Short mmCIF file of C-alpha atoms in Angstrom, two decimals:
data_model
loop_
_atom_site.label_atom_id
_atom_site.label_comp_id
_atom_site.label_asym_id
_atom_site.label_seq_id
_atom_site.Cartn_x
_atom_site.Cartn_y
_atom_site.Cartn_z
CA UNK P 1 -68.27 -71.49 57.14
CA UNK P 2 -66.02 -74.56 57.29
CA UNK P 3 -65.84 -78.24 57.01
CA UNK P 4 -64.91 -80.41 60.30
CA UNK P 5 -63.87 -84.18 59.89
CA UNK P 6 -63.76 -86.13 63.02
CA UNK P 7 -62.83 -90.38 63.12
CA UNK P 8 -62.65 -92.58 65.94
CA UNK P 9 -62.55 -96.68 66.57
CA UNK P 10 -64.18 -98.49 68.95
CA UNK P 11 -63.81 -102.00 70.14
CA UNK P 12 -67.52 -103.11 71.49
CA UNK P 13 -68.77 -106.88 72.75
CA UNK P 14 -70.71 -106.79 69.66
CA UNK P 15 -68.15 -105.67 67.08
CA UNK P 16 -65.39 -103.72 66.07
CA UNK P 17 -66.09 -100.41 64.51
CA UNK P 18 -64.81 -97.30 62.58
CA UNK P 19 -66.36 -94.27 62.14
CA UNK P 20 -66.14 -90.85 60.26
CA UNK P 21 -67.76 -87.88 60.47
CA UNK P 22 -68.22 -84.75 57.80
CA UNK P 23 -70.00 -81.87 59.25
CA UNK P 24 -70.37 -78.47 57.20
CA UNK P 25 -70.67 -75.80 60.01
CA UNK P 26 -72.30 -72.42 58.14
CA UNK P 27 -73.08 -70.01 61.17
CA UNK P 28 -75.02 -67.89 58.04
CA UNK P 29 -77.20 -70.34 57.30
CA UNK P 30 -79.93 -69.99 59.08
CA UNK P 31 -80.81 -66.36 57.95
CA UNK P 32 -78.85 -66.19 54.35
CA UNK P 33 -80.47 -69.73 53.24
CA UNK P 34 -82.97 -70.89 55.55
CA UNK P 35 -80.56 -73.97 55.91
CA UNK P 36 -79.23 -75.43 59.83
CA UNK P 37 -75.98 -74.18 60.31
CA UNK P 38 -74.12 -77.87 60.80
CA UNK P 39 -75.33 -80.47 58.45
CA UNK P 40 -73.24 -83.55 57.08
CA UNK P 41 -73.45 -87.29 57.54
CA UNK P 42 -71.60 -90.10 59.69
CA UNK P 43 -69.87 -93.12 57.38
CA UNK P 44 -69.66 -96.45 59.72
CA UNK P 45 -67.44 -99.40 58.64
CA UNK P 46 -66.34 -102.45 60.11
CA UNK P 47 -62.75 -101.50 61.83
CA UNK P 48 -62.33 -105.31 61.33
CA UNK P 49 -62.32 -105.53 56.91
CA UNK P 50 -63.84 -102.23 55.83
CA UNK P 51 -66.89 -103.25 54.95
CA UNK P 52 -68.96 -100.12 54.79
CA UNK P 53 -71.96 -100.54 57.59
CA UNK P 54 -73.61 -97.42 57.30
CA UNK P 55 -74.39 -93.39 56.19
CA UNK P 56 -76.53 -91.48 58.33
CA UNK P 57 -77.31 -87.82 58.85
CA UNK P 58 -75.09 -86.02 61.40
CA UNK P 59 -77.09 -83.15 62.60
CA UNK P 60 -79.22 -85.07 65.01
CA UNK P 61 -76.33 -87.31 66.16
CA UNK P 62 -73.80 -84.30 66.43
CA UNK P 63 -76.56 -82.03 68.70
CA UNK P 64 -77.53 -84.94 71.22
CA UNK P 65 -73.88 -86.69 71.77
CA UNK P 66 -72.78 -82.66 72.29
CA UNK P 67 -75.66 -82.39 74.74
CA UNK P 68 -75.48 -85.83 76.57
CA UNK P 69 -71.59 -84.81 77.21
CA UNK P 70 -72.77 -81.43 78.67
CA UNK P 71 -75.23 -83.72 80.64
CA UNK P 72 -72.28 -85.88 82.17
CA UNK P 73 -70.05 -83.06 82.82
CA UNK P 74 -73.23 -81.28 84.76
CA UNK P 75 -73.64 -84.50 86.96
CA UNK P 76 -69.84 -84.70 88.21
CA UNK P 77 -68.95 -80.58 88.17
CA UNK P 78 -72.73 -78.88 89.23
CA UNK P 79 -73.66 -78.12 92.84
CA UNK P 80 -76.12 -81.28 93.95
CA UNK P 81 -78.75 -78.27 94.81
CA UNK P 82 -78.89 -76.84 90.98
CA UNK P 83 -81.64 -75.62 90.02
CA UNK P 84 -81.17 -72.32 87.84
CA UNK P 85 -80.30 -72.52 84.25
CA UNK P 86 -79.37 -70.01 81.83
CA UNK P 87 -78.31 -71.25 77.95
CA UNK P 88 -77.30 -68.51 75.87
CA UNK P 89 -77.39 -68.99 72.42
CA UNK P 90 -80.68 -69.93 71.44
CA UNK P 91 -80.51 -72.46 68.21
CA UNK P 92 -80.74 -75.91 67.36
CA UNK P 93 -77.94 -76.63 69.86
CA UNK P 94 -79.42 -74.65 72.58
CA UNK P 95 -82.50 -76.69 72.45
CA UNK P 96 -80.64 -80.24 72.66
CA UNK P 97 -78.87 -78.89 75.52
CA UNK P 98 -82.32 -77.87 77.51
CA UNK P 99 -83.92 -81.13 76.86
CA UNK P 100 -80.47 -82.77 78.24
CA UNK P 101 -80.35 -80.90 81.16
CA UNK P 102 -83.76 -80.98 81.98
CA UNK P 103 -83.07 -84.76 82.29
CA UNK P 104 -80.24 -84.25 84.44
CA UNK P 105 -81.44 -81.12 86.92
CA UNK P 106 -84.48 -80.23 88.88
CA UNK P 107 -85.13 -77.08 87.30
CA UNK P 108 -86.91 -74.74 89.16
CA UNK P 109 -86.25 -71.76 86.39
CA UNK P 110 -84.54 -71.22 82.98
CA UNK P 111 -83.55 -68.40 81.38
CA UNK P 112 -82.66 -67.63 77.52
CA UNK P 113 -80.43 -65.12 76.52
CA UNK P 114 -79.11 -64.38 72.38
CA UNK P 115 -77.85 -61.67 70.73
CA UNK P 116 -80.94 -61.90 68.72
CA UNK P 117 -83.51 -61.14 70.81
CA UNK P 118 -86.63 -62.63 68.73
CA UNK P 119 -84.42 -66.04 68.93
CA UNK P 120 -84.49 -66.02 72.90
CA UNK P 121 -87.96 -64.92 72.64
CA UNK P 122 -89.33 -67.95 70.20
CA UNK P 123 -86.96 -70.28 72.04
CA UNK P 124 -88.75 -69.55 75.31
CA UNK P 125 -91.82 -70.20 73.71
CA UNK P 126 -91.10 -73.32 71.69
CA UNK P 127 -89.24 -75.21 74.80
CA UNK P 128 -92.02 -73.76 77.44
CA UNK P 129 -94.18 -75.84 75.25
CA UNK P 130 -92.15 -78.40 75.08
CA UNK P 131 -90.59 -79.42 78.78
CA UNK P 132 -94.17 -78.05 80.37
CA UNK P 133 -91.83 -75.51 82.56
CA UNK P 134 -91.72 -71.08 81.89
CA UNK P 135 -88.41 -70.08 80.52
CA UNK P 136 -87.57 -66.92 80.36
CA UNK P 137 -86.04 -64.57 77.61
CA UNK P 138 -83.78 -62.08 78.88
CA UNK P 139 -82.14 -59.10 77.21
CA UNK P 140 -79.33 -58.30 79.59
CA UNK P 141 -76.99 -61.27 79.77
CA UNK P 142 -76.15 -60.90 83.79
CA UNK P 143 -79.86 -60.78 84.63
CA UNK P 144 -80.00 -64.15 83.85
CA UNK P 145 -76.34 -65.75 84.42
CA UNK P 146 -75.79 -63.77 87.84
CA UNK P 147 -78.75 -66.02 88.91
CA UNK P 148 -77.72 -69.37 87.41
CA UNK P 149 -76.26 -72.66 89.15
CA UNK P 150 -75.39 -73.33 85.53
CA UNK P 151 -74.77 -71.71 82.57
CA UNK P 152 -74.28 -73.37 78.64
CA UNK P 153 -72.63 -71.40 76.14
CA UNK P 154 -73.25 -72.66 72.64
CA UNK P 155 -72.99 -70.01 70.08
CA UNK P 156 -71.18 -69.25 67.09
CA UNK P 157 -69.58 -66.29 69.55
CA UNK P 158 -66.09 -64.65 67.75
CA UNK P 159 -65.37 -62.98 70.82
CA UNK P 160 -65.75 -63.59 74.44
CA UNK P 161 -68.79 -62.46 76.27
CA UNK P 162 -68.92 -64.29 79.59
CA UNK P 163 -66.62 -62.56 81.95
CA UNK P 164 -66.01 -62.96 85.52
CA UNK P 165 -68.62 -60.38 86.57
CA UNK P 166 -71.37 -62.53 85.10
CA UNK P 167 -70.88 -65.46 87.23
CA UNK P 168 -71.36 -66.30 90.64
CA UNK P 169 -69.32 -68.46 92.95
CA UNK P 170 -70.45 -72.42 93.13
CA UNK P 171 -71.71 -72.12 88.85
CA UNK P 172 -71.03 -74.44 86.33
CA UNK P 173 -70.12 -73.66 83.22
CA UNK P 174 -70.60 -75.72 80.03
CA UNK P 175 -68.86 -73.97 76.93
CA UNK P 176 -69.89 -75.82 74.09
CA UNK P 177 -69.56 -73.51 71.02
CA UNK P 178 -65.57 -72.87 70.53
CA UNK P 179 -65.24 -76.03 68.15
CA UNK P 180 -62.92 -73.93 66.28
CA UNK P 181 -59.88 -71.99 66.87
CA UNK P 182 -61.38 -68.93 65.85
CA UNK P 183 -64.40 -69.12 68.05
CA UNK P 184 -64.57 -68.13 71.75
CA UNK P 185 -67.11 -67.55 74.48
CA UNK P 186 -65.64 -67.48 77.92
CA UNK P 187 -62.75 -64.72 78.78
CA UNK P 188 -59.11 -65.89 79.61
CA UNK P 189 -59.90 -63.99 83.33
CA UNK P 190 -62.89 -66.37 83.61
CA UNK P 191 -61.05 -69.31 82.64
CA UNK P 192 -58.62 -69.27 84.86
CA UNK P 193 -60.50 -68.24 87.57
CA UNK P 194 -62.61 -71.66 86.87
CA UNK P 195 -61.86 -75.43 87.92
CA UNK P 196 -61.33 -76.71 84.51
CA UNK P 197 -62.60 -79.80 82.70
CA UNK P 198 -62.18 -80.43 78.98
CA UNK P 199 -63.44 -83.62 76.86
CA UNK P 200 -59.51 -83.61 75.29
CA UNK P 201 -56.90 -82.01 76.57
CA UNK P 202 -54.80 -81.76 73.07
CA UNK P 203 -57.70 -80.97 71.24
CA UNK P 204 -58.96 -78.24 73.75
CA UNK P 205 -55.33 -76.12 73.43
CA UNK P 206 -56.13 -76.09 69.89
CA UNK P 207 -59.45 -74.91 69.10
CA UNK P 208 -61.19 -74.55 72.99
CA UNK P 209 -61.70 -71.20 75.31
CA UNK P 210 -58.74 -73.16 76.83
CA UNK P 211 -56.71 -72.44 73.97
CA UNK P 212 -57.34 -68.44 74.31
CA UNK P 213 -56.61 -68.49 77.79
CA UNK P 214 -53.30 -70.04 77.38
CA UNK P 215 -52.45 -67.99 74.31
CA UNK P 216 -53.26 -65.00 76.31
CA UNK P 217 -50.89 -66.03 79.10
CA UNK P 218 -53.85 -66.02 81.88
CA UNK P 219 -53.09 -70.09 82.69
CA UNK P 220 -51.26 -72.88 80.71
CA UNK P 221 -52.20 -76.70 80.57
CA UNK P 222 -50.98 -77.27 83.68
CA UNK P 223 -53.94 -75.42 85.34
CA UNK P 224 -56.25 -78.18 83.56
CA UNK P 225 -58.29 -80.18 86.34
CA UNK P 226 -59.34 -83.04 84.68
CA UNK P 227 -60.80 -84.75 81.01
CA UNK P 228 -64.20 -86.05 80.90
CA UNK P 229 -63.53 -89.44 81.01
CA UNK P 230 -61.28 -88.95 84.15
CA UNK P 231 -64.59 -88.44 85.90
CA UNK P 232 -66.51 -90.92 84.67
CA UNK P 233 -63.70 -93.57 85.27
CA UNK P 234 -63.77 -92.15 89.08
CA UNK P 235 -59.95 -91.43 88.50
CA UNK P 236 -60.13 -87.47 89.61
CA UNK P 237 -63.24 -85.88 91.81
CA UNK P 238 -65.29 -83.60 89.78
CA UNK P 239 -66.43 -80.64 91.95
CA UNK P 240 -64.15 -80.20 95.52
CA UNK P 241 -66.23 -77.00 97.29
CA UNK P 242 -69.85 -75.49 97.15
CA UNK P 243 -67.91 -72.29 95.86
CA UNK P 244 -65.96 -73.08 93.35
CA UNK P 245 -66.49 -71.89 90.07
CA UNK P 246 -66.25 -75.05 87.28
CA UNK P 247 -66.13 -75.10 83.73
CA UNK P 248 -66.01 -78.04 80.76
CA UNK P 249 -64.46 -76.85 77.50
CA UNK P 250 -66.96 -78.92 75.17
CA UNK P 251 -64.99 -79.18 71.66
CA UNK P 252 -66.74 -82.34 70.73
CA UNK P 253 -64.89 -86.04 70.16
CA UNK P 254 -65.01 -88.10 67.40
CA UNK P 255 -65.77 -91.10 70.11
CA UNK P 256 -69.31 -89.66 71.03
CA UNK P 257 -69.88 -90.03 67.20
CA UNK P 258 -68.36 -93.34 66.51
CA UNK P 259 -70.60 -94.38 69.69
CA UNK P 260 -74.06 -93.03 69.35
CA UNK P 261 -73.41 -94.40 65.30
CA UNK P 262 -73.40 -97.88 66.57
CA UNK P 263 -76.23 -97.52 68.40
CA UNK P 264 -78.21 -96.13 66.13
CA UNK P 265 -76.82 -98.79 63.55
CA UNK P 266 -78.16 -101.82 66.13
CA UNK P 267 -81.21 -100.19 66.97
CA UNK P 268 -81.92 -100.12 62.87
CA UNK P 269 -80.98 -103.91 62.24
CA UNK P 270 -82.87 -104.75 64.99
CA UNK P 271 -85.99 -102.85 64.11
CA UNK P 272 -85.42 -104.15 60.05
CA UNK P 273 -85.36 -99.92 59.18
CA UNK P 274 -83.82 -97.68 56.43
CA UNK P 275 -82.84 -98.39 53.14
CA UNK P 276 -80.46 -101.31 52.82
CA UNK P 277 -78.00 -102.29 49.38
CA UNK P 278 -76.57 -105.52 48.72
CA UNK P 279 -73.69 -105.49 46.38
CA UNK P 280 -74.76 -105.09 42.73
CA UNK P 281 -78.26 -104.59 43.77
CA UNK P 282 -80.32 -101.66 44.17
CA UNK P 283 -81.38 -100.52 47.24
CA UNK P 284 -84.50 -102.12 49.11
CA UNK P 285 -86.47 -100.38 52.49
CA UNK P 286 -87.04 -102.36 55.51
#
């Protein structure tokens, strides 16, 4: 396992704030400890003086900003007409992602596909339950993908496992589980074969599927599309042809965090909840 930091400011109407993130990310967890494999907490100051604002728990915060920016990136880069969904990698992340999408698309089928089969298995289960829709464990990864408008990878994957072959022409691909330059999930052949979008360019030749398809000489940074927040502004176009193949290197920004931690901060003031301390006093709950 490891230890990611991530800090961002951000000026609002309401305020000016700072925030930092610890997350411990412990792939082992699950099975060694019976523990989630990322937990840590979000401190939120006052950019302004300092003044310390807030600690909250990160896992929560670090699953649904990661799935609300696979959400965004579905709505500029998916065909109109998606309806087929495959996640693979069936954990906590996996299920934020669902619920996200299922927001976004008019699913007409999901699949589930992990290298533990019992995972994909109790995940179909759990979210059929949940979203009121089948989804469907598979056991061969291109039964499911080969049939997908979109596809989300978010595992703790060393090694790449979604090639060319297991994709058709017109998917979207989110890959959300490099967040660390040892981890990969889409080839360099699939990458560059892709219309790429990545949440931060500097950030994604560093630690992204991006980065191993440039270090493998297959495309360079050139070949990059578009970031995110291009899209959103309206700056580039998102998806150009039915056929084209798109992909958004997820590696998670410390702005998602510093954002969703204000708004979870207002939402407590204004609903008078969680413990509050006063200087010199103990703490009190609201």
């Amino acid at each position: 396992g490891g230890f990611h930091a991530k800090g961002a400011r951000l000026r609002t109407r309401r305020g000016d704030y700072a925030a930092v993130k610890l997350n411990g990310n412990f792939p082992g967890n699950p099975q060694r400890n019976g523990l989630p494999t990322i937990q840590g907490a979000i401190i939120l100051s006052d950019a302004a003086n300092g003044c310390l604002l807030a600690v909250m728990d990160s896992i929560e915060v670090t699953l649904r900003r990661t799935a609300a920016a696979t959400a965004l990136a579905t709505h500029h880069l998916a065909r109109r007409d998606a309806a087929t969904l495959t996640i693979c990698g069936c954990g906590d992340q996996g299920r934020a992602q669902l619920a996200a999408l299922a927001d976004e698309l008019k699913l007409s089928h999901v699949f589930a596909w992990d290298i533990n089969p019992a995972a994909a298995k109790a995940f179909g289960e759990e979210m059929s339950a949940t979203l009121r829709f089948k989804i469907e464990p598979v056991d061969k990864l291109a039964d499911a993908t080969k049939r997908s408008d979109v596809i989300v990878t978010c595992t703790t994957a060393r090694a790449p496992f979604l090639d060319v072959g297991h994709v058709r022409a017109g998917t979207f691909i989110a890959a959300v589980g490099a967040d660390s330059h040892d981890k990969s999930e889409l080839t360099p052949q699939l990458m560059a074969r892709g219309r790429i979008v990545v949440d931060v360019l500097e950030q994604c030749l560093s630690i992204g599927d991006l980065h191993h398809a440039v270090e493998a000489g297959a495309m360079g940074a050139i070949d990059v599309h578009a970031a995110l927040a291009e899209l959103a502004a309206g700056q580039k176009q998102g998806r150009m042809t039915d056929d084209d193949i798109t992909i958004f290197d997820s590696t998670g920004t410390a702005i998602q965090d510093v954002a969703a931690a204000i708004r979870i901060y207002e939402r407590a003031k204004a609903r008078r909840t969680g413990l509050i301390r006063h200087f010199g006093e103990p703490p009190t709950r609201r």
